[in-house]
N, CA, C and O of each residue as an XYZ file, in Angstrom:
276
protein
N     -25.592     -9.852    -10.500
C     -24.625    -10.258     -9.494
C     -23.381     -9.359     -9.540
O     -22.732     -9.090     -8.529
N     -23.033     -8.832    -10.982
C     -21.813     -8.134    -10.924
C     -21.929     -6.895    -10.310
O     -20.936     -6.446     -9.739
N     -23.013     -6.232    -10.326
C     -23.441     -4.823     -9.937
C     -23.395     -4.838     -8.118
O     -22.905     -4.005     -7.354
N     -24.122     -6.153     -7.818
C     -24.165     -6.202     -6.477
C     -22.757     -6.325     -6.276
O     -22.433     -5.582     -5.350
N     -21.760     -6.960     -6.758
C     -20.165     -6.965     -6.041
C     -19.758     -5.449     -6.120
O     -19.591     -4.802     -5.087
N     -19.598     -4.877     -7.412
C     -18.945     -3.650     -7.941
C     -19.915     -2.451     -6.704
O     -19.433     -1.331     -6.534
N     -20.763     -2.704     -6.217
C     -21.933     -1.711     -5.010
C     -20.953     -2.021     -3.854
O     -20.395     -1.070     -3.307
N     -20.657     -3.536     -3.365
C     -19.694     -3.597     -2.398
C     -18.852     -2.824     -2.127
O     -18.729     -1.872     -1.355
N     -18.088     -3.482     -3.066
C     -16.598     -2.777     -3.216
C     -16.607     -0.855     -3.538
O     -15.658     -0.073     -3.481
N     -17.627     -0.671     -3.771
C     -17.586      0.804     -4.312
C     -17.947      0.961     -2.280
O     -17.019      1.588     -1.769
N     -18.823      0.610     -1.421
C     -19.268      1.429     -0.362
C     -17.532      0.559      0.651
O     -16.975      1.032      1.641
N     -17.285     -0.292      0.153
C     -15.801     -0.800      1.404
C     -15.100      0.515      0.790
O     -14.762      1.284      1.691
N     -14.801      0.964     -0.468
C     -13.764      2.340     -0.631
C     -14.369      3.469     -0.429
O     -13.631      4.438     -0.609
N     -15.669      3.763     -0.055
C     -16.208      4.603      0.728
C     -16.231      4.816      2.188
O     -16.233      5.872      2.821
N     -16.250      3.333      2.673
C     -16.177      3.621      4.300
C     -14.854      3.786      4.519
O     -14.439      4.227      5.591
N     -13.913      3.381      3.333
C     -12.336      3.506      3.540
C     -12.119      4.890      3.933
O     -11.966      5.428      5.030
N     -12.156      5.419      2.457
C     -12.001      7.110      2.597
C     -12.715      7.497      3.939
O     -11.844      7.858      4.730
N     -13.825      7.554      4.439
C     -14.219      8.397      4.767
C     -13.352      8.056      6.444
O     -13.188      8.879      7.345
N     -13.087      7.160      6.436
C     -12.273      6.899      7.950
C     -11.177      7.457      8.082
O     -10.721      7.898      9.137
N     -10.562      7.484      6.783
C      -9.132      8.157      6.783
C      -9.201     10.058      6.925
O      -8.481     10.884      7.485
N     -10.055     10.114      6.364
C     -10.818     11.352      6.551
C     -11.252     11.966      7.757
O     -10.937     13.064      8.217
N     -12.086     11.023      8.240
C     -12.166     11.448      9.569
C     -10.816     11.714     10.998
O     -10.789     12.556     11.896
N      -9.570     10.264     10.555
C      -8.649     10.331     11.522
C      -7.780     11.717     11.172
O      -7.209     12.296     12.095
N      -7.713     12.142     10.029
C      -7.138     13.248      9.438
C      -7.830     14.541      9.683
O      -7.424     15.634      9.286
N      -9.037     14.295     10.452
C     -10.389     15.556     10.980
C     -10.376     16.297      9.559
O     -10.087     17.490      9.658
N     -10.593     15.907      8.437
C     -11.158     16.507      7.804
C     -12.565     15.937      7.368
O     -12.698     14.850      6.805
N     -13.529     16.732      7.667
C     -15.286     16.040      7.798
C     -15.725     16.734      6.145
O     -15.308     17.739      5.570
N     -16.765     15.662      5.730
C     -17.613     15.621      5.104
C     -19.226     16.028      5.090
O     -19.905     15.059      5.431
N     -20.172     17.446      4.722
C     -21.730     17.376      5.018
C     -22.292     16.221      4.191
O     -22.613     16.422      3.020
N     -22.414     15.114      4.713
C     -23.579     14.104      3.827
C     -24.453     14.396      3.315
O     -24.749     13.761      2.303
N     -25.423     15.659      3.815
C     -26.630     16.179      3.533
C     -26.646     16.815      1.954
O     -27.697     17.102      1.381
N     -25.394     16.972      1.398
C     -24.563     17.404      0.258
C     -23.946     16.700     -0.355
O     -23.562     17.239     -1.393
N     -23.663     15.805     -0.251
C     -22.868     14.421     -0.902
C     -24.144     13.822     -1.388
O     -25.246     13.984     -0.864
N     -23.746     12.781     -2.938
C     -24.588     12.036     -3.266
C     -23.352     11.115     -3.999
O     -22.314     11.393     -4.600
N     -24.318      9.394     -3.462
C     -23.001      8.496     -4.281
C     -24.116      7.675     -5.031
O     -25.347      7.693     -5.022
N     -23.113      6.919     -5.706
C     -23.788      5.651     -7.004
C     -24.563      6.519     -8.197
O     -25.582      6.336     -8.862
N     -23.459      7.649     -8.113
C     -24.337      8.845     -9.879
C     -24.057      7.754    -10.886
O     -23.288      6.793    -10.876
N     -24.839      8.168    -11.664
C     -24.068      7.458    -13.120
C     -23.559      8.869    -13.822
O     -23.191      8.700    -14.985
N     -23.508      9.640    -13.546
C     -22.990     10.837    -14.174
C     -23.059     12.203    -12.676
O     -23.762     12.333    -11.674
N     -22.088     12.858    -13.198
C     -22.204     14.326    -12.457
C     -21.654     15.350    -13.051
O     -21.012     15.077    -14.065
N     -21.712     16.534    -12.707
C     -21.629     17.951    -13.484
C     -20.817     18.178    -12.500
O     -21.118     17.980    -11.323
N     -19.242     18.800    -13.070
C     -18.349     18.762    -12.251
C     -17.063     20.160    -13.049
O     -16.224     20.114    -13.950
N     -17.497     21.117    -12.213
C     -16.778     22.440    -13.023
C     -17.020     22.708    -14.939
O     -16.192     23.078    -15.772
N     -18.599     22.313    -15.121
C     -18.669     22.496    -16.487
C     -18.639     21.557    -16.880
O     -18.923     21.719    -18.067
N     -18.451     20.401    -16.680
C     -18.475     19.255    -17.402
C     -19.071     17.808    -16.701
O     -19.116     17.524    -15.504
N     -19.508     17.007    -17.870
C     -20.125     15.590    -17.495
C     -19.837     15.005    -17.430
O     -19.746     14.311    -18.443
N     -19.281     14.476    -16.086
C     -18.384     13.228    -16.081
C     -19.229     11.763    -15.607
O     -19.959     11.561    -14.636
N     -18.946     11.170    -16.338
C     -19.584      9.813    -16.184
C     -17.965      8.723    -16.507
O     -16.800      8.966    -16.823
N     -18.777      7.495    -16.202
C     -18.177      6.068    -16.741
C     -17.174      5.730    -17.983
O     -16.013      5.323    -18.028
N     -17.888      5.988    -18.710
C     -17.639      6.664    -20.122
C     -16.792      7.156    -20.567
O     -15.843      6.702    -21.207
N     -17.133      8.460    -20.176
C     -16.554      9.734    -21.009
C     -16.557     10.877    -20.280
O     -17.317     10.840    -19.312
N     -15.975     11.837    -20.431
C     -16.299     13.533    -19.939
C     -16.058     13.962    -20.521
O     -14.946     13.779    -21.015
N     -17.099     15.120    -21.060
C     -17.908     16.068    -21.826
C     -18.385     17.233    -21.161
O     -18.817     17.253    -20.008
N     -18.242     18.689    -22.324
C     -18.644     19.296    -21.640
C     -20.187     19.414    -21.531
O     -21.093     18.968    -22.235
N     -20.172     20.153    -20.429
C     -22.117     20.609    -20.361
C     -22.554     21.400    -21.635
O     -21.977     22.428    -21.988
N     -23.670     20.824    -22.337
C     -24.349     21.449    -23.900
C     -24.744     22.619    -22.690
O     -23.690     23.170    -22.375
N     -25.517     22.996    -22.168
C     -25.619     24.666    -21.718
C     -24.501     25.375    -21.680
O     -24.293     26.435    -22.270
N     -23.538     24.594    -20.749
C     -22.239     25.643    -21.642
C     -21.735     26.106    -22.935
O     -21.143     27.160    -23.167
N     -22.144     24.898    -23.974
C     -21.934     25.019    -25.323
C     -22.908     25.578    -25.763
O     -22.661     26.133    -26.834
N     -24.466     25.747    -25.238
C     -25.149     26.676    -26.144
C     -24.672     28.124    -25.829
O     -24.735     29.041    -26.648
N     -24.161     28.247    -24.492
C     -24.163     29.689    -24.062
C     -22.745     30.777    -24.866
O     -22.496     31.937    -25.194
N     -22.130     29.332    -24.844
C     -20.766     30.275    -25.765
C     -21.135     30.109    -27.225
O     -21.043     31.240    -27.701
N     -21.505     29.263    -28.170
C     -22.230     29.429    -29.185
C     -23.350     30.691    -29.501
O     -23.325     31.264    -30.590
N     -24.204     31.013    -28.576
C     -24.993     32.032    -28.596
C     -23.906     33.036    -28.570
O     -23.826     33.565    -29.679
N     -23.297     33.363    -27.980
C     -22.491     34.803    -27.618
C     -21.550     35.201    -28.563
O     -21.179     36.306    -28.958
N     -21.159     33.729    -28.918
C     -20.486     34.175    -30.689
C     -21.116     34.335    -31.639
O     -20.673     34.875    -32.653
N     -21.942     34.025    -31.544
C     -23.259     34.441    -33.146
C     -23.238     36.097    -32.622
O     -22.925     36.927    -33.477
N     -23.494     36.473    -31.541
C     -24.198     37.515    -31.425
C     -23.058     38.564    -31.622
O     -23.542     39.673    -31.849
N     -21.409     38.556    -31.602
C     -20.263     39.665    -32.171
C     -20.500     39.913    -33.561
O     -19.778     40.694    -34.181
């Protein structure tokens, strides 16, 4: 039941934004948008609920490159 309220309220501050958005003509591609992540990769890092962290591929890639000086 809590998930179904917190889904509400998450798409009423979605249709919010996106109205204000629109009266402001700045548009959104949907076809590119994705909502209800439990996580996303966002300039290098994992942002979730939680926590944000960086991406381990980023950390293997700079780890590798310092072994290798």
């Amino acid at each position: 039941m809590k998930k179904l309220k917190e889904k509400k309220n998450l798409n009423q501050h979605l249709c919010c934004m996106l109205e204000v958005s629109r009266k402001k003509m700045l548009y959104v591609n949907l076809k590119e948008c994705t909502f209800f992540m439990e996580k996303v990769v966002f300039l290098g890092y994992i942002v979730s609920k939680k926590n944000i962290k960086m991406d381990e591929e980023n950390v293997k890639i700079i780890q590798e490159r310092s072994m290798s000086k």
